[in-house]
Amino acid sequence: MQVHLNPPLEPGNAPWHAAAIVAAAADISGARLDYSPESIALVQDIVDGFRAEGVTSEDMAESLVAFGCYVGEKMSTCAAVRHM
């Protein structure tokens, strides 16, 4: 499966992809992804909703990558706060 993202999928671009999926989730479903711990469950609900509608992982590859960036950004924030 090919994933075509702009900007390309590189570690330095993860915050951009995370912010893009926050905006897309708000526009498409009214979901508020606010980087809170509860928002991780919301991401799971969104992905599960797509699956329930029959959307395949190939159909939403770019979105799954962007959701992964969002979760990664959330986790890195948690790790940074714990380290402080």
Coordinates of N, CA, C and O in Angstrom, one line a residue:
M1 N 0.8 -1.2 0.0 CA 0.0 0.0 0.0 C 0.9 1.2 0.0 O 1.8 1.4 0.8
Q2 N 0.6 2.1 -0.9 CA 1.4 3.4 -1.0 C 0.6 4.5 -0.2 O -0.6 4.6 -0.3
V3 N 1.3 5.2 0.5 CA 0.7 6.4 1.2 C 1.4 7.6 0.7 O 2.6 7.8 0.6
H4 N 0.6 8.5 0.2 CA 1.1 9.8 -0.4 C 0.6 10.9 0.4 O -0.5 11.3 0.4
L5 N 1.5 11.5 1.2 CA 1.3 12.6 2.1 C 2.0 13.8 1.6 O 3.2 13.7 1.2
N6 N 1.5 14.9 1.9 CA 2.1 16.2 1.6 C 1.9 17.1 2.8 O 0.8 17.5 3.0
P7 N 2.9 17.4 3.6 CA 4.3 17.1 3.3 C 4.6 15.6 3.6 O 3.8 14.9 4.2
P8 N 5.7 15.1 3.1 CA 6.1 13.7 3.2 C 6.1 13.2 4.7 O 6.3 14.0 5.6
L9 N 5.9 11.9 4.8 CA 5.9 11.3 6.2 C 7.3 11.2 6.7 O 8.1 10.3 6.3
E10 N 7.7 12.2 7.5 CA 9.0 12.3 8.1 C 8.8 12.7 9.5 O 7.8 13.4 9.8
P11 N 9.7 12.4 10.5 CA 9.5 12.7 11.9 C 9.2 14.2 12.1 O 8.3 14.6 12.9
G12 N 9.9 15.1 11.4 CA 9.7 16.5 11.6 C 8.3 17.0 11.1 O 7.9 18.1 11.5
N13 N 7.6 16.2 10.3 CA 6.3 16.6 9.8 C 5.2 16.1 10.6 O 4.0 16.4 10.3
A14 N 5.5 15.2 11.6 CA 4.4 14.6 12.4 C 3.5 15.7 13.0 O 2.2 15.5 13.0
P15 N 4.0 16.8 13.6 CA 3.1 17.8 14.2 C 2.1 18.4 13.1 O 1.0 18.6 13.4
W16 N 2.6 18.5 11.9 CA 1.8 19.1 10.8 C 0.6 18.1 10.5 O -0.5 18.5 10.4
H17 N 1.0 16.8 10.4 CA -0.1 15.8 10.1 C -1.1 15.7 11.2 O -2.2 15.5 11.0
A18 N -0.6 15.8 12.5 CA -1.5 15.7 13.6 C -2.4 16.9 13.6 O -3.6 16.7 13.8
A19 N -1.9 18.1 13.3 CA -2.8 19.3 13.3 C -3.8 19.2 12.1 O -5.0 19.6 12.3
A20 N -3.4 18.6 11.0 CA -4.3 18.4 9.9 C -5.4 17.5 10.2 O -6.6 17.7 9.8
I21 N -5.1 16.4 11.0 CA -6.2 15.5 11.3 C -7.1 16.0 12.4 O -8.3 15.8 12.4
V22 N -6.6 16.9 13.2 CA -7.5 17.6 14.2 C -8.5 18.5 13.5 O -9.7 18.4 13.7
A23 N -8.0 19.2 12.5 CA -8.9 20.0 11.7 C -9.9 19.2 10.9 O -11.1 19.5 10.8
A24 N -9.4 18.1 10.3 CA -10.3 17.3 9.4 C -11.4 16.6 10.3 O -12.5 16.5 9.9
A25 N -11.0 16.1 11.5 CA -12.0 15.5 12.4 C -13.0 16.5 12.8 O -14.2 16.1 12.9
A26 N -12.6 17.7 13.0 CA -13.6 18.7 13.4 C -14.6 19.0 12.3 O -15.8 19.2 12.4
D27 N -14.0 19.2 11.1 CA -14.8 19.5 9.9 C -15.7 18.4 9.5 O -16.9 18.6 9.1
I28 N -15.2 17.1 9.5 CA -16.0 16.0 9.0 C -17.0 15.5 10.0 O -18.2 15.3 9.7
S29 N -16.6 15.4 11.3 CA -17.5 14.8 12.3 C -17.8 15.6 13.5 O -18.5 15.2 14.4
G30 N -17.3 16.8 13.5 CA -17.5 17.7 14.7 C -16.7 17.2 15.9 O -16.9 17.7 17.0
A31 N -15.8 16.3 15.7 CA -15.0 15.8 16.8 C -14.0 16.8 17.3 O -13.3 17.5 16.5
R32 N -13.8 16.9 18.6 CA -12.8 17.8 19.1 C -11.6 17.1 19.7 O -11.7 16.5 20.8
L33 N -10.6 17.0 18.9 CA -9.3 16.4 19.3 C -8.5 17.5 19.9 O -8.0 18.3 19.2
D34 N -8.3 17.4 21.2 CA -7.7 18.5 22.0 C -6.4 18.0 22.7 O -5.9 18.7 23.6
Y35 N -5.9 16.9 22.3 CA -4.6 16.3 22.8 C -4.8 15.9 24.3 O -3.8 15.7 25.0
S36 N -6.0 15.8 24.7 CA -6.3 15.3 26.1 C -6.2 13.8 26.1 O -6.4 13.1 25.1
P37 N -6.0 13.2 27.3 CA -6.0 11.7 27.3 C -7.4 11.1 26.8 O -7.4 10.1 26.1
E38 N -8.5 11.8 27.0 CA -9.8 11.3 26.5 C -9.9 11.3 25.0 O -10.6 10.5 24.4
S39 N -9.1 12.2 24.4 CA -9.2 12.3 22.9 C -8.6 11.0 22.2 O -9.0 10.7 21.1
I40 N -7.8 10.3 22.9 CA -7.3 9.0 22.3 C -8.4 8.1 22.1 O -8.5 7.4 21.1
A41 N -9.3 8.0 23.1 CA -10.5 7.1 23.0 C -11.4 7.6 21.8 O -12.0 6.8 21.1
L42 N -11.5 8.9 21.6 CA -12.2 9.5 20.6 C -11.7 9.1 19.2 O -12.4 8.8 18.3
V43 N -10.3 9.1 19.1 CA -9.7 8.6 17.9 C -10.1 7.2 17.6 O -10.5 6.9 16.4
Q44 N -10.1 6.4 18.6 CA -10.5 5.0 18.4 C -12.0 4.9 18.0 O -12.3 4.1 17.1
D45 N -12.8 5.7 18.5 CA -14.2 5.7 18.1 C -14.4 6.1 16.7 O -15.2 5.6 15.9
I46 N -13.6 7.1 16.2 CA -13.7 7.6 14.9 C -13.3 6.5 13.9 O -13.9 6.2 12.9
V47 N -12.1 5.9 14.2 CA -11.6 4.8 13.4 C -12.6 3.6 13.4 O -12.9 3.0 12.3
D48 N -13.1 3.2 14.5 CA -14.1 2.2 14.6 C -15.4 2.5 13.8 O -16.0 1.6 13.1
G49 N -15.8 3.8 13.8 CA -16.9 4.2 13.0 C -16.7 4.0 11.5 O -17.6 3.5 10.8
F50 N -15.5 4.3 11.0 CA -15.2 4.1 9.6 C -15.2 2.6 9.3 O -15.8 2.2 8.3
R51 N -14.7 1.8 10.2 CA -14.7 0.3 10.0 C -16.1 -0.2 9.9 O -16.4 -1.0 9.1
A52 N -17.0 0.3 10.8 CA -18.4 -0.1 10.8 C -19.1 0.2 9.5 O -20.0 -0.5 9.1
E53 N -18.6 1.3 8.9 CA -19.2 1.7 7.6 C -18.6 1.0 6.4 O -19.0 1.2 5.3
G54 N -17.7 0.1 6.7 CA -17.1 -0.7 5.6 C -15.9 -0.1 5.0 O -15.4 -0.6 4.0
V55 N -15.4 1.0 5.5 CA -14.2 1.6 5.0 C -13.0 0.7 5.3 O -12.8 0.3 6.5
T56 N -12.1 0.5 4.3 CA -11.0 -0.4 4.5 C -9.8 0.5 4.9 O -9.7 1.7 4.7
S57 N -8.8 -0.2 5.5 CA -7.5 0.5 5.8 C -6.9 1.1 4.6 O -6.2 2.2 4.7
E58 N -7.0 0.5 3.5 CA -6.4 1.0 2.2 C -7.2 2.3 1.8 O -6.5 3.2 1.4
D59 N -8.5 2.3 2.0 CA -9.3 3.5 1.7 C -8.9 4.7 2.5 O -9.0 5.8 2.1
M60 N -8.5 4.5 3.8 CA -8.2 5.6 4.6 C -6.7 5.6 5.2 O -6.5 6.0 6.3
A61 N -5.8 5.1 4.3 CA -4.4 5.0 4.7 C -3.8 6.3 5.2 O -3.2 6.3 6.3
E62 N -4.1 7.3 4.5 CA -3.5 8.6 4.8 C -4.1 9.1 6.2 O -3.4 9.7 7.0
S63 N -5.4 8.9 6.4 CA -6.0 9.3 7.6 C -5.5 8.5 8.8 O -5.2 9.1 9.9
L64 N -5.3 7.2 8.6 CA -4.7 6.4 9.7 C -3.3 6.8 10.1 O -3.0 6.9 11.2
V65 N -2.5 7.2 9.1 CA -1.2 7.7 9.3 C -1.3 9.0 10.1 O -0.6 9.2 11.1
A66 N -2.2 9.9 9.7 CA -2.3 11.2 10.4 C -2.9 11.0 11.8 O -2.4 11.6 12.7
F67 N -3.8 10.0 12.0 CA -4.3 9.7 13.4 C -3.1 9.2 14.2 O -3.0 9.5 15.4
G68 N -2.3 8.4 13.6 CA -1.1 7.9 14.3 C -0.1 9.0 14.7 O 0.4 9.0 15.8
C69 N 0.0 10.0 13.8 CA 0.8 11.2 14.2 C 0.2 11.9 15.4 O 0.9 12.3 16.3
Y70 N -1.1 12.0 15.4 CA -1.8 12.7 16.5 C -1.5 12.0 17.8 O -1.2 12.6 18.8
V71 N -1.7 10.6 17.8 CA -1.5 9.9 19.0 C 0.0 10.0 19.4 O 0.3 10.1 20.6
G72 N 0.9 9.9 18.4 CA 2.3 10.1 18.8 C 2.6 11.4 19.4 O 3.4 11.5 20.3
E73 N 2.0 12.5 18.8 CA 2.2 13.8 19.4 C 1.7 13.9 20.8 O 2.3 14.4 21.7
K74 N 0.5 13.3 21.1 CA -0.1 13.2 22.4 C 0.9 12.5 23.4 O 1.1 12.9 24.5
M75 N 1.4 11.3 22.9 CA 2.2 10.5 23.8 C 3.5 11.2 24.0 O 4.1 11.1 25.2
S76 N 4.1 11.9 23.0 CA 5.4 12.6 23.3 C 5.2 13.7 24.3 O 6.1 14.0 25.1
T77 N 4.0 14.4 24.2 CA 3.7 15.4 25.2 C 3.6 14.9 26.6 O 4.2 15.4 27.5
C78 N 3.0 13.7 26.7 CA 2.9 13.1 28.1 C 4.3 12.7 28.6 O 4.6 12.9 29.7
A79 N 5.1 12.1 27.7 CA 6.4 11.7 28.1 C 7.3 13.0 28.5 O 8.0 12.9 29.5
A80 N 7.1 14.0 27.8 CA 7.9 15.3 28.1 C 7.4 15.8 29.5 O 8.3 16.2 30.3
V81 N 6.1 15.8 29.7 CA 5.6 16.3 31.0 C 6.1 15.4 32.1 O 6.6 15.9 33.2
R82 N 6.1 14.1 31.9 CA 6.5 13.2 33.0 C 8.0 13.4 33.3 O 8.5 13.3 34.4
H83 N 8.8 13.7 32.2 CA 10.2 13.9 32.4 C 10.6 15.1 33.2 O 11.5 15.2 33.9
M84 N 9.7 16.1 33.0 CA 10.0 17.4 33.7 C 9.7 17.2 35.1 O 10.2 17.7 36.0

